[in-house]
CSV table of N, CA, C and O in Angstrom, one decimal:
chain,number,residue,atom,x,y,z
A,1,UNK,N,136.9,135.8,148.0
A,1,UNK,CA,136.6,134.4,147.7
A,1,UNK,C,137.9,133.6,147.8
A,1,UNK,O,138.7,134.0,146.9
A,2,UNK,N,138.3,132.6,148.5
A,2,UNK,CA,139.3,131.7,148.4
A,2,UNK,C,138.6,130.1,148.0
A,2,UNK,O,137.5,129.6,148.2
A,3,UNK,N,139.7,129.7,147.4
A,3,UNK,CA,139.0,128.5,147.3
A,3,UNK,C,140.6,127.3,147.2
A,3,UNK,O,141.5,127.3,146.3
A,4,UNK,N,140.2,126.5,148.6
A,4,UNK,CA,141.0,125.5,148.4
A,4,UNK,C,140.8,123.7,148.0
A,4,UNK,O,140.0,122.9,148.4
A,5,UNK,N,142.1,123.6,147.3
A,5,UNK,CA,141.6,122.0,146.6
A,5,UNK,C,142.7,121.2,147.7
A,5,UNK,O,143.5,121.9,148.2
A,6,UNK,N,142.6,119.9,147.9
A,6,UNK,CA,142.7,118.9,148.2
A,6,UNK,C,142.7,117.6,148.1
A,6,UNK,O,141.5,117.2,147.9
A,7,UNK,N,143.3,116.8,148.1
A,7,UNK,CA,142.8,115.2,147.7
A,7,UNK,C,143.9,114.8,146.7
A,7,UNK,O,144.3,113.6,146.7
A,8,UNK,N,144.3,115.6,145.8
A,8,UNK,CA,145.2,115.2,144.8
A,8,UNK,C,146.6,113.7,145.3
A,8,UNK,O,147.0,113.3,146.4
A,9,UNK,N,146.8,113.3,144.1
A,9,UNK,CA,147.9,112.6,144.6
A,9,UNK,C,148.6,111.8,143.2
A,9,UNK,O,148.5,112.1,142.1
A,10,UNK,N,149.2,110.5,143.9
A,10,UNK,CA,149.4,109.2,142.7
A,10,UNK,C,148.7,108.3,143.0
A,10,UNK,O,148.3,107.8,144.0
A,11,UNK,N,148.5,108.0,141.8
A,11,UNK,CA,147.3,106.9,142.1
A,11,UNK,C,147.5,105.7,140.5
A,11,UNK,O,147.7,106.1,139.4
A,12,UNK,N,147.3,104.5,140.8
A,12,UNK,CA,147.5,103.6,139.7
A,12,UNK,C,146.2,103.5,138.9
A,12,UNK,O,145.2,103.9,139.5
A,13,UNK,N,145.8,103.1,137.8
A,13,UNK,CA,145.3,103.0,136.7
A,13,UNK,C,144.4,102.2,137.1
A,13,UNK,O,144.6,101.0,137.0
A,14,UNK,N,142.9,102.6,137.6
A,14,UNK,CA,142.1,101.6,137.6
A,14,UNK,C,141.4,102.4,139.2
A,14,UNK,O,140.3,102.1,139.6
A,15,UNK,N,142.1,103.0,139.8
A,15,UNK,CA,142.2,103.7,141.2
A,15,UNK,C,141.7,104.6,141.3
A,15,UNK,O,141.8,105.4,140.3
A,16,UNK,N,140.6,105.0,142.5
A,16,UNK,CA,139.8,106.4,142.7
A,16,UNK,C,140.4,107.3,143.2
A,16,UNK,O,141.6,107.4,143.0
A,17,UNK,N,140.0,107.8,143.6
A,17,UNK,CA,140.4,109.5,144.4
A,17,UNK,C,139.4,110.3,144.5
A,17,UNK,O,138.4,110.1,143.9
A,18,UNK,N,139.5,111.8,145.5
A,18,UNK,CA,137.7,112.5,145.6
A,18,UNK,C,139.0,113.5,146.3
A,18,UNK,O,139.9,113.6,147.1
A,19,UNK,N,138.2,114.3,145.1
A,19,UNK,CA,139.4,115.6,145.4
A,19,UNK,C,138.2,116.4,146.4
A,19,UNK,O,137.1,116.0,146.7
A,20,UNK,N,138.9,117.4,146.9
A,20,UNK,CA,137.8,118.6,147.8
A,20,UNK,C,138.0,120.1,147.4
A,20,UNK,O,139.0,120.6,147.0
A,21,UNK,N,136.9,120.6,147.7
A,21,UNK,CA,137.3,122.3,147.3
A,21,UNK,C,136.7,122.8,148.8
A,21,UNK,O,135.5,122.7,149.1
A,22,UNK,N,137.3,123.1,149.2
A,22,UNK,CA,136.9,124.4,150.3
A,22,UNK,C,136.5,125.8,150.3
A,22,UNK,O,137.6,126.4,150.3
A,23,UNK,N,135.7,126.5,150.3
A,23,UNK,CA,135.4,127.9,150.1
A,23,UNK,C,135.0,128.5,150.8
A,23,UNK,O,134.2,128.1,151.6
A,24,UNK,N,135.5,129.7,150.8
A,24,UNK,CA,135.2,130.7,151.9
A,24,UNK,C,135.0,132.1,151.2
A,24,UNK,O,135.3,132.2,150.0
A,25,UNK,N,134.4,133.5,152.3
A,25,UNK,CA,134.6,134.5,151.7
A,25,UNK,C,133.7,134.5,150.5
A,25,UNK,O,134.0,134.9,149.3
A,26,UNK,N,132.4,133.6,151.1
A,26,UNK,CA,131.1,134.0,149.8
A,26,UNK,C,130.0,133.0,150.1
A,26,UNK,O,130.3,131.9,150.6
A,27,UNK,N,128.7,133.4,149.9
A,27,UNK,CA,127.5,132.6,150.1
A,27,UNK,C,127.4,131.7,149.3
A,27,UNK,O,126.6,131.8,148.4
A,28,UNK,N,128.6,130.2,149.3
A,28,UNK,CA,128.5,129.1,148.8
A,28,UNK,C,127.3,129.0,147.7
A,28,UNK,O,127.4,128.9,146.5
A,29,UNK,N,125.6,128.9,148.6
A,29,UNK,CA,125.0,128.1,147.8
A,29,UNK,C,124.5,129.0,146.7
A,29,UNK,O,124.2,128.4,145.7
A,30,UNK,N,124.5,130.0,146.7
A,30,UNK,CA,124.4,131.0,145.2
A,30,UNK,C,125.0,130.5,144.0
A,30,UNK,O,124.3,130.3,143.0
A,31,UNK,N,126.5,130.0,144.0
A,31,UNK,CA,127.7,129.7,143.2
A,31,UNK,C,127.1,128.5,142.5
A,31,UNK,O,126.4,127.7,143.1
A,32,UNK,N,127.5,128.3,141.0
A,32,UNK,CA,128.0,127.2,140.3
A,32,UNK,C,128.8,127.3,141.0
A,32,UNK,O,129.4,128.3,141.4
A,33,UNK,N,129.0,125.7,141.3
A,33,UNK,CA,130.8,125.0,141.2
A,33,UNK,C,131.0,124.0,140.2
A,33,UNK,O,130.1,123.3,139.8
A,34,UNK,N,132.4,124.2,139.8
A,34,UNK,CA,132.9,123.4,139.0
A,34,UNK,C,134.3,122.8,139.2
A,34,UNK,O,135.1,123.6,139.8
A,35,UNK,N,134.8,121.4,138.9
A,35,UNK,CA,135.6,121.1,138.3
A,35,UNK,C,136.3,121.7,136.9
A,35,UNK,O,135.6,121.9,135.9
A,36,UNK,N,137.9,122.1,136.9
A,36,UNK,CA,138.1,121.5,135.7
A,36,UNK,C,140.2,121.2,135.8
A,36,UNK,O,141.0,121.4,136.7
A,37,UNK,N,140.6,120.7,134.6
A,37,UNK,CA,141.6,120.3,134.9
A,37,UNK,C,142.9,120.8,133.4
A,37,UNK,O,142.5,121.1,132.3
A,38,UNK,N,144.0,120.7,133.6
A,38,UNK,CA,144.8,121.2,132.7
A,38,UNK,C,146.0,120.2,132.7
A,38,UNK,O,146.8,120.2,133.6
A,39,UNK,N,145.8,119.5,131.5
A,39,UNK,CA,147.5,118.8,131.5
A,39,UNK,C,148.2,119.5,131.2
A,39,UNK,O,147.9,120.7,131.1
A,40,UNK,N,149.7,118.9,130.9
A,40,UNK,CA,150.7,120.2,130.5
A,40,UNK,C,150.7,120.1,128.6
A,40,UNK,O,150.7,119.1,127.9
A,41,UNK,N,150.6,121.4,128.2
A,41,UNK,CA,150.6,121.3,127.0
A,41,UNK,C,149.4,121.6,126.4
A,41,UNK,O,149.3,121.8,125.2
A,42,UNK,N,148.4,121.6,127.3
A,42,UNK,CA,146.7,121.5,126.7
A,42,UNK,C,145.9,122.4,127.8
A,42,UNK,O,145.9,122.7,129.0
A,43,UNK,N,145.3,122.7,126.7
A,43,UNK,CA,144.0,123.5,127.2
A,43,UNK,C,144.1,123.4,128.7
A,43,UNK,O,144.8,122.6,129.3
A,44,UNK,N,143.2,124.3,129.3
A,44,UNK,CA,142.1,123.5,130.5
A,44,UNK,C,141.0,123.9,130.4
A,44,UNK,O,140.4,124.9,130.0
A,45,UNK,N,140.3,122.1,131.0
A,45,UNK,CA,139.1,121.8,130.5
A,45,UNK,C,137.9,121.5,131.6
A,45,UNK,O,138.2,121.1,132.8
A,46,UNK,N,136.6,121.7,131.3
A,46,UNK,CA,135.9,121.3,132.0
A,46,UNK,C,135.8,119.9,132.5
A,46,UNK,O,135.6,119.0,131.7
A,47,UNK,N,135.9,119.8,133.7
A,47,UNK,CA,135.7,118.2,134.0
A,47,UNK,C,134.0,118.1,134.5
A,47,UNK,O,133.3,117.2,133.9
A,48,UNK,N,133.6,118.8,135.1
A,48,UNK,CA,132.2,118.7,136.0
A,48,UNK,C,131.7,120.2,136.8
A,48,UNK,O,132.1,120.9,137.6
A,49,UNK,N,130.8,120.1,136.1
A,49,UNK,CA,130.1,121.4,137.1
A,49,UNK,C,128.6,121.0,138.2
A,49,UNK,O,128.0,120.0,137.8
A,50,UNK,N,128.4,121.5,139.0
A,50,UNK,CA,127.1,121.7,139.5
A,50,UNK,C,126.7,122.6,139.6
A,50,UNK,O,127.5,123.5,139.9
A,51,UNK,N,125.6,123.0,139.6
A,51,UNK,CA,125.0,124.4,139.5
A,51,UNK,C,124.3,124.8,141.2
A,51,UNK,O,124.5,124.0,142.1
A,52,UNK,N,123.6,125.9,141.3
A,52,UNK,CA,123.3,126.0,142.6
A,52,UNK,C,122.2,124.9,142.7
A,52,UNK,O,122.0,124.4,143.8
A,53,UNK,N,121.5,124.7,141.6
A,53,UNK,CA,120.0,124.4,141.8
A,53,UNK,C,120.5,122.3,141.7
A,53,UNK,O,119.5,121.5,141.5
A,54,UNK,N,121.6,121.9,141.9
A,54,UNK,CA,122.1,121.0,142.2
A,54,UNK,C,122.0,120.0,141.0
A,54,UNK,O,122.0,118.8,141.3
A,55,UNK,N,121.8,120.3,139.9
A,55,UNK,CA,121.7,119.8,137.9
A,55,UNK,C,123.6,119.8,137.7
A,55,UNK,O,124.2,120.8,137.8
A,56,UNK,N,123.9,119.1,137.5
A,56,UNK,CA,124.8,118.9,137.1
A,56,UNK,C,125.3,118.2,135.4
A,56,UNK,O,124.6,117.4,134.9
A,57,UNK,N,126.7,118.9,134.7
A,57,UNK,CA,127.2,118.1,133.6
A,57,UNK,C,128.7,117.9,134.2
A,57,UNK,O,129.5,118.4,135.0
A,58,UNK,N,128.7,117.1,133.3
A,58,UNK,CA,130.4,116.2,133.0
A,58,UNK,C,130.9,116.6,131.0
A,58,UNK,O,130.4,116.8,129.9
A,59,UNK,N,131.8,116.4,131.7
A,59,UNK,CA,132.8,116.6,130.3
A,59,UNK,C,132.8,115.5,129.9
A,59,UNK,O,132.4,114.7,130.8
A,60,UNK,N,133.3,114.6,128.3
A,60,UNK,CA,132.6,113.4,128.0
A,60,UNK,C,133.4,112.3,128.4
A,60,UNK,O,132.9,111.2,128.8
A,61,UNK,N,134.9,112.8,128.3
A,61,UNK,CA,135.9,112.0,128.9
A,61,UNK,C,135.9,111.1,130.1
A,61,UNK,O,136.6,110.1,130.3
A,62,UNK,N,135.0,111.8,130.8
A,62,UNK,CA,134.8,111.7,132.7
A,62,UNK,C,133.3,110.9,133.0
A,62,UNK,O,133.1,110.4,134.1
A,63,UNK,N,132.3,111.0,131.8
A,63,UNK,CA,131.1,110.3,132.4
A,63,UNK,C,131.0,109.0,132.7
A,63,UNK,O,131.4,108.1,132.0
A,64,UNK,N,130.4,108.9,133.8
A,64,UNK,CA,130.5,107.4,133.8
A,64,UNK,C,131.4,107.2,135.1
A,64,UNK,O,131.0,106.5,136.0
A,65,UNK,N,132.6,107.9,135.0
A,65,UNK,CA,133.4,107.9,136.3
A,65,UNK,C,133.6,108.6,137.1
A,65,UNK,O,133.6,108.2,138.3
A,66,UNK,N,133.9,110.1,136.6
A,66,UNK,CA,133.2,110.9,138.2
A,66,UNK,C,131.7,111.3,138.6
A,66,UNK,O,130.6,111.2,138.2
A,67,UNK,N,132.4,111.9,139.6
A,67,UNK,CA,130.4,112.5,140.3
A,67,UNK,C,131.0,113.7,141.3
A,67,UNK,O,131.8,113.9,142.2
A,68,UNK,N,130.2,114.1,140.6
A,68,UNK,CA,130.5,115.7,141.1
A,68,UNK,C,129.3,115.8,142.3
A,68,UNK,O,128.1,115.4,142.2
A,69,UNK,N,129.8,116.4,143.5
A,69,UNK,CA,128.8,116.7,144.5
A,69,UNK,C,129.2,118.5,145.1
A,69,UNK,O,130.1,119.2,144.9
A,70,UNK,N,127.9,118.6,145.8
A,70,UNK,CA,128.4,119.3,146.7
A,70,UNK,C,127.4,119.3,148.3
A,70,UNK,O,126.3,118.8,148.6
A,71,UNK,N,128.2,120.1,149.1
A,71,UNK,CA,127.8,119.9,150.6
A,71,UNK,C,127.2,121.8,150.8
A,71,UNK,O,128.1,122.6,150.8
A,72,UNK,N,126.0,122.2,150.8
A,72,UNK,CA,126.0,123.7,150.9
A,72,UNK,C,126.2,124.1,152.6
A,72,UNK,O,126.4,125.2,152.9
A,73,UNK,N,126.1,123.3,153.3
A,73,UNK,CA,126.3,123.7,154.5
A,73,UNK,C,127.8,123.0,155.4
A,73,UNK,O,127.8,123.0,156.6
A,74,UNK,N,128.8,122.4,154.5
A,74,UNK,CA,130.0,122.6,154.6
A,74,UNK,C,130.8,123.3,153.7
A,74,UNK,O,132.0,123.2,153.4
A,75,UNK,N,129.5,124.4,153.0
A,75,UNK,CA,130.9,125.3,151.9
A,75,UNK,C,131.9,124.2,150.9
A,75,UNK,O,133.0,124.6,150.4
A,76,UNK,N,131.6,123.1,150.6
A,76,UNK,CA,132.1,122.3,150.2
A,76,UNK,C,131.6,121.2,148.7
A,76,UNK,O,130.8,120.3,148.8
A,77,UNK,N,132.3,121.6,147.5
A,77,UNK,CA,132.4,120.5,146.6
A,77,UNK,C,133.6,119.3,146.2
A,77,UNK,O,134.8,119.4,146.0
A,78,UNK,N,132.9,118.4,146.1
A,78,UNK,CA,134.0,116.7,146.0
A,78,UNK,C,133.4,116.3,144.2
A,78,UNK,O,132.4,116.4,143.4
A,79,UNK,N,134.8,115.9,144.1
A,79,UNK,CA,135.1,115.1,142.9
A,79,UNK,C,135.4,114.1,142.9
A,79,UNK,O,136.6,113.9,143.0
A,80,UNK,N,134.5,112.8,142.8
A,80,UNK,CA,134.5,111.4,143.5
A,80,UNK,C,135.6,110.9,141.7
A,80,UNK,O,135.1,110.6,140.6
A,81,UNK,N,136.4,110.8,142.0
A,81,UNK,CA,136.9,110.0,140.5
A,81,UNK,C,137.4,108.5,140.5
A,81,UNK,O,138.5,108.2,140.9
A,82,UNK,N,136.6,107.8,140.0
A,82,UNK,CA,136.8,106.4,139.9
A,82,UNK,C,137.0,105.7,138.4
A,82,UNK,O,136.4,106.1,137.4
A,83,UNK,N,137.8,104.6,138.4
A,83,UNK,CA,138.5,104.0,137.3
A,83,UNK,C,139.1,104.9,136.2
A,83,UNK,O,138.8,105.1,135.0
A,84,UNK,N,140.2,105.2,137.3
A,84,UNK,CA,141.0,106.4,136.5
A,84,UNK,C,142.2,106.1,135.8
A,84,UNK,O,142.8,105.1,136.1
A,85,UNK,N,142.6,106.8,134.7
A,85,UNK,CA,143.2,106.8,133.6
A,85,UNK,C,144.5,107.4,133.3
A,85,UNK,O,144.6,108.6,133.7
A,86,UNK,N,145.6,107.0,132.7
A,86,UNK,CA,146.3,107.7,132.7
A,86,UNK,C,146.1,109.2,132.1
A,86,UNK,O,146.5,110.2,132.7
A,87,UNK,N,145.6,109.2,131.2
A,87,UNK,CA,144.6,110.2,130.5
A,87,UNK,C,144.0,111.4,131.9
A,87,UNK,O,143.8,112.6,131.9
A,88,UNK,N,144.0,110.9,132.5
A,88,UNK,CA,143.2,111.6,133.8
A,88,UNK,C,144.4,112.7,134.5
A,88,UNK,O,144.1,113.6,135.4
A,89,UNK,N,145.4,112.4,133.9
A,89,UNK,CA,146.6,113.0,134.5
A,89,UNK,C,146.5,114.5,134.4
A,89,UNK,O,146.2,115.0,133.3
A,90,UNK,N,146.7,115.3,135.3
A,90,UNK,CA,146.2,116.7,135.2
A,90,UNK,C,146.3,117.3,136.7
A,90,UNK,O,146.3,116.6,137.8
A,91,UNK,N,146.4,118.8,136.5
A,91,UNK,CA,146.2,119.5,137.8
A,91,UNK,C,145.2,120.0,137.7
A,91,UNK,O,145.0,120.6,136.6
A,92,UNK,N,144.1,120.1,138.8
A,92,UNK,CA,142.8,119.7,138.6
A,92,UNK,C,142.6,121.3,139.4
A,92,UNK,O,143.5,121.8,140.1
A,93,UNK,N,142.0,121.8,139.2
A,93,UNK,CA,141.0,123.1,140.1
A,93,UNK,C,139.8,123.0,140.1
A,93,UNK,O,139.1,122.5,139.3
A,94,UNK,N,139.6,123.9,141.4
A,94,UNK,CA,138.3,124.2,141.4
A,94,UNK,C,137.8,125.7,141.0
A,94,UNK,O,138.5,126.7,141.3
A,95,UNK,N,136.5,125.9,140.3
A,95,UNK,CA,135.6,127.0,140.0
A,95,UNK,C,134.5,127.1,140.8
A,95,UNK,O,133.8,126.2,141.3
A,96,UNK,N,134.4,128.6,141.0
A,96,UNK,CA,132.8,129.0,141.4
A,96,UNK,C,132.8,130.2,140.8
A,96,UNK,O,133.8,130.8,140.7
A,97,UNK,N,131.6,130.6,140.3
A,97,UNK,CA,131.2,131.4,139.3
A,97,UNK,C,129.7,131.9,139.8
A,97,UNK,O,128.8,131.1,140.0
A,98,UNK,N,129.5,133.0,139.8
A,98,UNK,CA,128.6,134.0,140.2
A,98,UNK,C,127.9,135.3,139.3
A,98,UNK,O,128.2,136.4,139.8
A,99,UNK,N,127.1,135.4,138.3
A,99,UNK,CA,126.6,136.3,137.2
A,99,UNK,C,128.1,136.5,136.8
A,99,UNK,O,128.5,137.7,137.1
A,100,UNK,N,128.9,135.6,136.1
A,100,UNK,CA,129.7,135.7,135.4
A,100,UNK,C,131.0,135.9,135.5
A,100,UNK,O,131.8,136.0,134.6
A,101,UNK,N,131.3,136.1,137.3
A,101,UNK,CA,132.8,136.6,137.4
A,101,UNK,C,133.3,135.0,138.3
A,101,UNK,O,133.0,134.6,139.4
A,102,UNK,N,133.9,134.5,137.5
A,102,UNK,CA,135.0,133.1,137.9
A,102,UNK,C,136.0,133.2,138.9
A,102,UNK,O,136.9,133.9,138.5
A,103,UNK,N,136.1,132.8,139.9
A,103,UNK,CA,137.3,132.1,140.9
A,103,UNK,C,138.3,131.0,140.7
A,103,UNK,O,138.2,131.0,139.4
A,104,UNK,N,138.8,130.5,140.9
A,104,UNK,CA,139.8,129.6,141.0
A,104,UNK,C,140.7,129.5,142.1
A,104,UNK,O,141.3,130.4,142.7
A,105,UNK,N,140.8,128.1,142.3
A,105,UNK,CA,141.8,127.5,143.2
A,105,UNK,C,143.1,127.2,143.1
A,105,UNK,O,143.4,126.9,141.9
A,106,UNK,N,143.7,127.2,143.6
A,106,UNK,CA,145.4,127.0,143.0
A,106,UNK,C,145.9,125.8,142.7
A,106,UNK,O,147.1,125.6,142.6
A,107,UNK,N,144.9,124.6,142.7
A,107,UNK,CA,144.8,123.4,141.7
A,107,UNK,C,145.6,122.5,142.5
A,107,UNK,O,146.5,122.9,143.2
A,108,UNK,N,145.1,120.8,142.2
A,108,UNK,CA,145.9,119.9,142.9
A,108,UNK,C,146.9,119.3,141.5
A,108,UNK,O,146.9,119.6,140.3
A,109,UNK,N,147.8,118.4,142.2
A,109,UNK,CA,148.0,117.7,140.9
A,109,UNK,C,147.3,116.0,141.5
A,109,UNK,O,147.2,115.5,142.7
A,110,UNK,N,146.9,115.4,140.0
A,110,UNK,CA,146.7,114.3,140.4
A,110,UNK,C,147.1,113.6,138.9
A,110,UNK,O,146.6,113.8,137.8
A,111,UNK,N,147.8,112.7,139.2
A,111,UNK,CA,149.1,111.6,139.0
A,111,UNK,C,148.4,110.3,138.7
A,111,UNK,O,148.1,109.7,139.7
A,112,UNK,N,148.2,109.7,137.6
A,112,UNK,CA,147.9,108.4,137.0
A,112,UNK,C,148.5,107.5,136.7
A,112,UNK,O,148.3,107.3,135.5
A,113,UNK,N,149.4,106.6,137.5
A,113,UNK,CA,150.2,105.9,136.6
A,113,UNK,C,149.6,104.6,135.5
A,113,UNK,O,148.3,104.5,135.5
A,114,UNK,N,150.3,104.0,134.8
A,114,UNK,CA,149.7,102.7,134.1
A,114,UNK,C,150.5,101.4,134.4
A,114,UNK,O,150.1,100.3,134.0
């Protein structure tokens, strides 16, 4: 399973962004995917998941402003993030998770200024 992120960057306070995950080396639509993200010093946290069956949650920080999607026939999940925060500041990864055994991506950074 690989899985690559995308989209990361700087971006000013009030500014969107839509990160991407690319996956390979596994039958996508089986998989939860998830967002989640890690500042320095702190945990990492769930940002957004979708499941296969396309039900999705958000962490509480984020509702309201992202939207978690996915594409099953481009192997592909987006993290649409809008009216973003400095707070938002974090290197973000992607998850897919399968009866219990988790992947990860080697994470974007994405940059909030104020």
């Amino acid at each position: 399973v690989q899985l690559v992120e995308s989209g990361g960057g700087l971006v000013q306070a009030g500014g969107s962004l839509r990160l991407t995950c690319a996956a390979s080396g596994m039958i996508f639509s089986v998989y939860n995917m998830g967002w989640y993200r890690q500042a320095p010093g702190k945990q990492r946290e769930l940002v957004a998941l979708i499941r296969l069956d396309g039900t999705t949650n958000y962490g509480d920080s984020v509702k309201g402003r992202f939207t978690i999607s996915r594409d099953n026939a481009r192997n592909t999940v987006y993290l649409q993030m809008n009216s973003l925060k400095p707070e938002d500041t974090a290197v973000y990864y992607c998850n897919a998770a399968f009866r219990g055994n988790p992947y990860w991506g080697q994470g974007t950074q994405v940059t909030v200024s104020s």
